[in-house]
Short mmCIF file of C-alpha atoms in Angstrom, two decimals:
data_model
loop_
_atom_site.label_atom_id
_atom_site.label_comp_id
_atom_site.label_asym_id
_atom_site.label_seq_id
_atom_site.Cartn_x
_atom_site.Cartn_y
_atom_site.Cartn_z
CA MET A 20 -0.12 0.06 0.27
CA ASN A 21 1.54 3.53 -0.87
CA LYS A 22 1.38 5.99 1.70
CA ASN A 23 0.81 9.56 1.02
CA ARG A 24 3.96 11.12 2.74
CA CYS A 25 4.91 14.65 2.79
CA GLY A 26 6.75 15.70 -0.70
CA TRP A 27 10.09 16.56 1.00
CA CYS A 28 10.83 12.71 2.09
CA VAL A 29 9.78 10.85 -1.07
CA GLY A 30 11.92 8.69 -2.73
CA ASP A 31 14.61 8.29 0.05
CA SER A 32 13.81 5.09 2.22
CA LEU A 33 15.81 6.72 5.32
CA TYR A 34 14.19 9.96 4.76
CA GLU A 35 10.90 8.33 4.71
CA ALA A 36 11.78 5.99 7.95
CA TYR A 37 12.55 9.62 9.38
CA HIS A 38 9.20 11.19 8.57
CA ASP A 39 7.27 7.95 9.00
CA GLU A 40 8.36 7.25 12.61
CA GLU A 41 10.26 10.66 13.93
CA TRP A 42 9.43 14.07 12.53
CA GLY A 43 6.96 15.86 14.22
CA VAL A 44 6.12 13.33 16.87
CA PRO A 45 6.02 15.38 19.94
CA VAL A 46 9.38 14.90 22.03
CA TYR A 47 9.39 15.60 26.10
CA ASP A 48 12.28 13.85 26.77
CA ASP A 49 15.43 15.77 27.72
CA ASP A 50 17.98 13.31 26.14
CA THR A 51 16.20 13.51 22.38
CA LEU A 52 15.86 16.78 22.83
CA PHE A 53 19.42 17.62 22.93
CA GLU A 54 20.23 15.05 20.31
CA PHE A 55 18.13 17.05 17.91
CA LEU A 56 19.35 20.34 19.08
CA THR A 57 22.84 19.18 18.51
CA LEU A 58 21.88 17.57 14.74
CA GLU A 59 19.93 20.80 13.80
CA THR A 60 22.99 22.94 14.65
CA PHE A 61 25.25 20.86 12.39
CA GLN A 62 22.41 20.95 10.00
CA ALA A 63 22.70 25.12 9.85
CA GLY A 64 23.45 26.04 5.93
CA LEU A 65 23.29 22.14 4.92
CA SER A 66 20.47 19.57 3.76
CA TRP A 67 18.92 17.72 6.65
CA ILE A 68 19.28 14.66 4.50
CA THR A 69 23.26 15.36 4.90
CA VAL A 70 23.12 15.27 8.90
CA LEU A 71 20.56 12.50 8.72
CA ARG A 72 23.05 10.36 6.97
CA LYS A 73 25.55 10.76 9.35
CA ARG A 74 23.55 10.47 12.35
CA GLU A 75 24.78 7.44 13.64
CA ASN A 76 28.57 8.48 13.29
CA PHE A 77 27.22 11.77 15.25
CA ARG A 78 25.85 9.34 18.07
CA LYS A 79 29.32 7.47 18.29
CA ALA A 80 31.48 10.65 18.01
CA PHE A 81 29.74 12.52 20.80
CA ASP A 82 28.81 10.10 23.06
CA ASN A 83 25.39 8.78 22.11
CA PHE A 84 24.43 12.94 22.70
CA ASN A 85 25.30 12.59 26.52
CA TYR A 86 25.13 16.13 27.18
CA LYS A 87 26.60 15.46 30.51
CA LYS A 88 29.58 14.33 29.09
CA ILE A 89 29.78 16.76 26.20
CA ALA A 90 29.83 19.59 28.64
CA LYS A 91 33.15 18.54 29.71
CA TYR A 92 34.70 17.75 26.84
CA GLN A 93 38.28 19.39 26.54
CA GLN A 94 40.38 20.84 23.73
CA PRO A 95 41.95 17.13 23.02
CA LYS A 96 38.48 15.73 22.44
CA VAL A 97 37.57 18.58 20.25
CA ASP A 98 40.46 18.19 18.32
CA ALA A 99 39.60 14.58 17.79
CA LEU A 100 36.21 15.42 16.60
CA LEU A 101 37.65 17.62 14.03
CA GLN A 102 39.47 14.92 12.52
CA ASP A 103 36.52 12.52 12.50
CA LYS A 104 35.51 12.23 8.84
CA GLY A 105 32.29 10.66 9.68
CA ILE A 106 30.42 13.84 10.73
CA ILE A 107 30.62 17.46 9.65
CA ARG A 108 33.93 18.84 10.91
CA ASN A 109 33.20 22.55 11.62
CA LYS A 110 35.58 23.96 14.30
CA LEU A 111 32.62 26.52 15.29
CA LYS A 112 29.50 23.70 15.45
CA VAL A 113 31.79 21.40 16.93
CA ASN A 114 32.60 24.20 19.99
CA ALA A 115 29.13 25.12 19.93
CA THR A 116 27.78 21.73 20.60
CA VAL A 117 29.74 21.61 23.65
CA THR A 118 28.80 25.15 24.89
CA ASN A 119 25.09 24.22 24.39
CA ALA A 120 25.69 21.27 26.45
CA GLN A 121 26.26 23.54 29.32
CA ALA A 122 23.58 26.02 28.80
CA PHE A 123 21.18 23.16 28.66
CA MET A 124 22.11 21.96 31.91
CA LYS A 125 21.73 25.41 33.34
CA ILE A 126 18.22 25.71 31.98
CA GLN A 127 17.71 22.26 33.61
CA ASP A 128 18.91 23.53 36.95
CA GLU A 129 16.35 26.67 36.45
CA PHE A 130 13.16 24.93 34.87
CA GLY A 131 13.67 21.12 36.46
CA SER A 132 13.91 19.83 32.43
CA PHE A 133 14.68 21.34 29.39
CA SER A 134 11.49 20.01 27.99
CA LYS A 135 9.56 22.21 30.50
CA TYR A 136 11.40 25.10 29.21
CA ILE A 137 10.78 24.60 25.53
CA TRP A 138 7.36 23.11 25.74
CA ASP A 139 6.33 26.38 27.81
CA PHE A 140 6.90 28.42 24.70
CA VAL A 141 3.82 26.49 23.18
CA ASP A 142 1.41 26.01 26.39
CA GLY A 143 3.03 22.25 26.44
CA LYS A 144 1.07 21.12 23.18
CA PRO A 145 1.79 21.14 19.45
CA ILE A 146 0.60 23.97 17.04
CA LYS A 147 -0.86 22.24 14.40
CA ASN A 148 -0.40 24.04 10.69
CA SER A 149 -2.54 22.95 7.47
CA PHE A 150 -0.31 23.27 4.66
CA LYS A 151 -1.42 21.46 1.41
CA ASP A 152 2.19 21.96 0.38
CA TYR A 153 5.52 21.34 2.41
CA LYS A 154 6.92 24.10 0.36
CA LYS A 155 4.54 26.58 2.02
CA ALA A 156 5.73 26.03 5.63
CA PRO A 157 7.55 29.12 6.86
CA ALA A 158 11.48 28.62 7.78
CA ASN A 159 11.16 30.80 10.77
CA THR A 160 8.01 32.33 12.86
CA PRO A 161 7.81 34.96 15.20
CA LEU A 162 7.83 32.15 17.95
CA SER A 163 11.05 30.41 16.48
CA ASP A 164 12.45 34.34 16.87
CA LYS A 165 11.45 34.56 20.16
CA ILE A 166 12.64 31.12 21.36
CA SER A 167 16.01 31.78 19.41
CA LYS A 168 16.63 35.37 21.02
CA ASP A 169 15.92 33.60 24.54
CA LEU A 170 18.34 30.44 23.88
CA LYS A 171 21.49 32.75 22.76
CA LYS A 172 20.28 35.20 25.82
CA ARG A 173 21.24 31.91 27.90
CA GLY A 174 24.32 31.28 25.78
CA PHE A 175 23.37 28.93 22.94
CA LYS A 176 25.08 28.93 19.79
CA PHE A 177 24.06 28.15 16.15
CA VAL A 178 20.25 28.44 17.24
CA GLY A 179 19.47 31.14 14.94
CA THR A 180 15.70 31.36 14.53
CA THR A 181 15.76 29.09 11.35
CA VAL A 182 17.46 26.02 13.40
CA VAL A 183 15.10 26.63 15.90
CA TYR A 184 11.96 26.33 13.87
CA ALA A 185 13.29 23.42 12.34
CA HIS A 186 13.82 21.70 15.59
CA MET A 187 9.92 22.59 16.85
CA GLN A 188 9.11 20.51 13.40
CA ALA A 189 11.45 17.54 14.14
CA THR A 190 10.28 17.64 18.02
CA GLY A 191 6.64 18.04 17.15
CA MET A 192 6.29 21.38 18.86
CA VAL A 193 4.57 22.08 15.48
CA ASN A 194 2.96 19.74 13.53
CA ASP A 195 3.90 20.85 9.38
CA HIS A 196 3.06 17.47 8.13
CA GLU A 197 1.04 17.97 5.22
CA VAL A 198 -2.36 17.48 5.42
CA SER A 199 -2.74 15.17 3.05
CA CYS A 200 0.09 13.30 4.73
CA PHE A 201 -0.99 10.13 6.33
CA ARG A 202 1.21 11.27 9.44
CA TYR A 203 -0.62 14.57 9.81
CA ASN A 204 -3.31 13.46 12.08
CA GLU A 205 -1.59 10.68 13.77
CA VAL A 206 1.18 13.00 15.58
#
């Protein structure tokens, strides 16, 4: 049976699996939220499929996205990451990941969890949009502008409004599945 999917993922089995199983599903777990934040950081300026294809390499390189370990990375570990051909070797993004892990834990200390902090921006429930064509979905919104500004104020790096909106889509804070997509009413 052919499933009607959002147009952006059709034709690539990895993309389709990600779309079908993860994209737009509300995530309330801090570990997963940090993983997506890290991946979205590395995606800045690149295509998501590039990052998705390297996801397992990122997982290995960054200690399974364990932000407590990442927050303690010293220069030798950063240097090793910059030599790892399995990931995107961008010095600013690697350093930002360490900085973001530290800022992430400060938010946990202040709010009890990163999940509580981030989901409070949408009153704990997803925003459901109604796009017929994924190309009509915005790259950013006034809300992603607000979250981006607040994250930056708290010390995060590479969290511009477009990165934040992509994170919102990935983690289900906003449902941007096309209305004809089989996942639209499932998430």
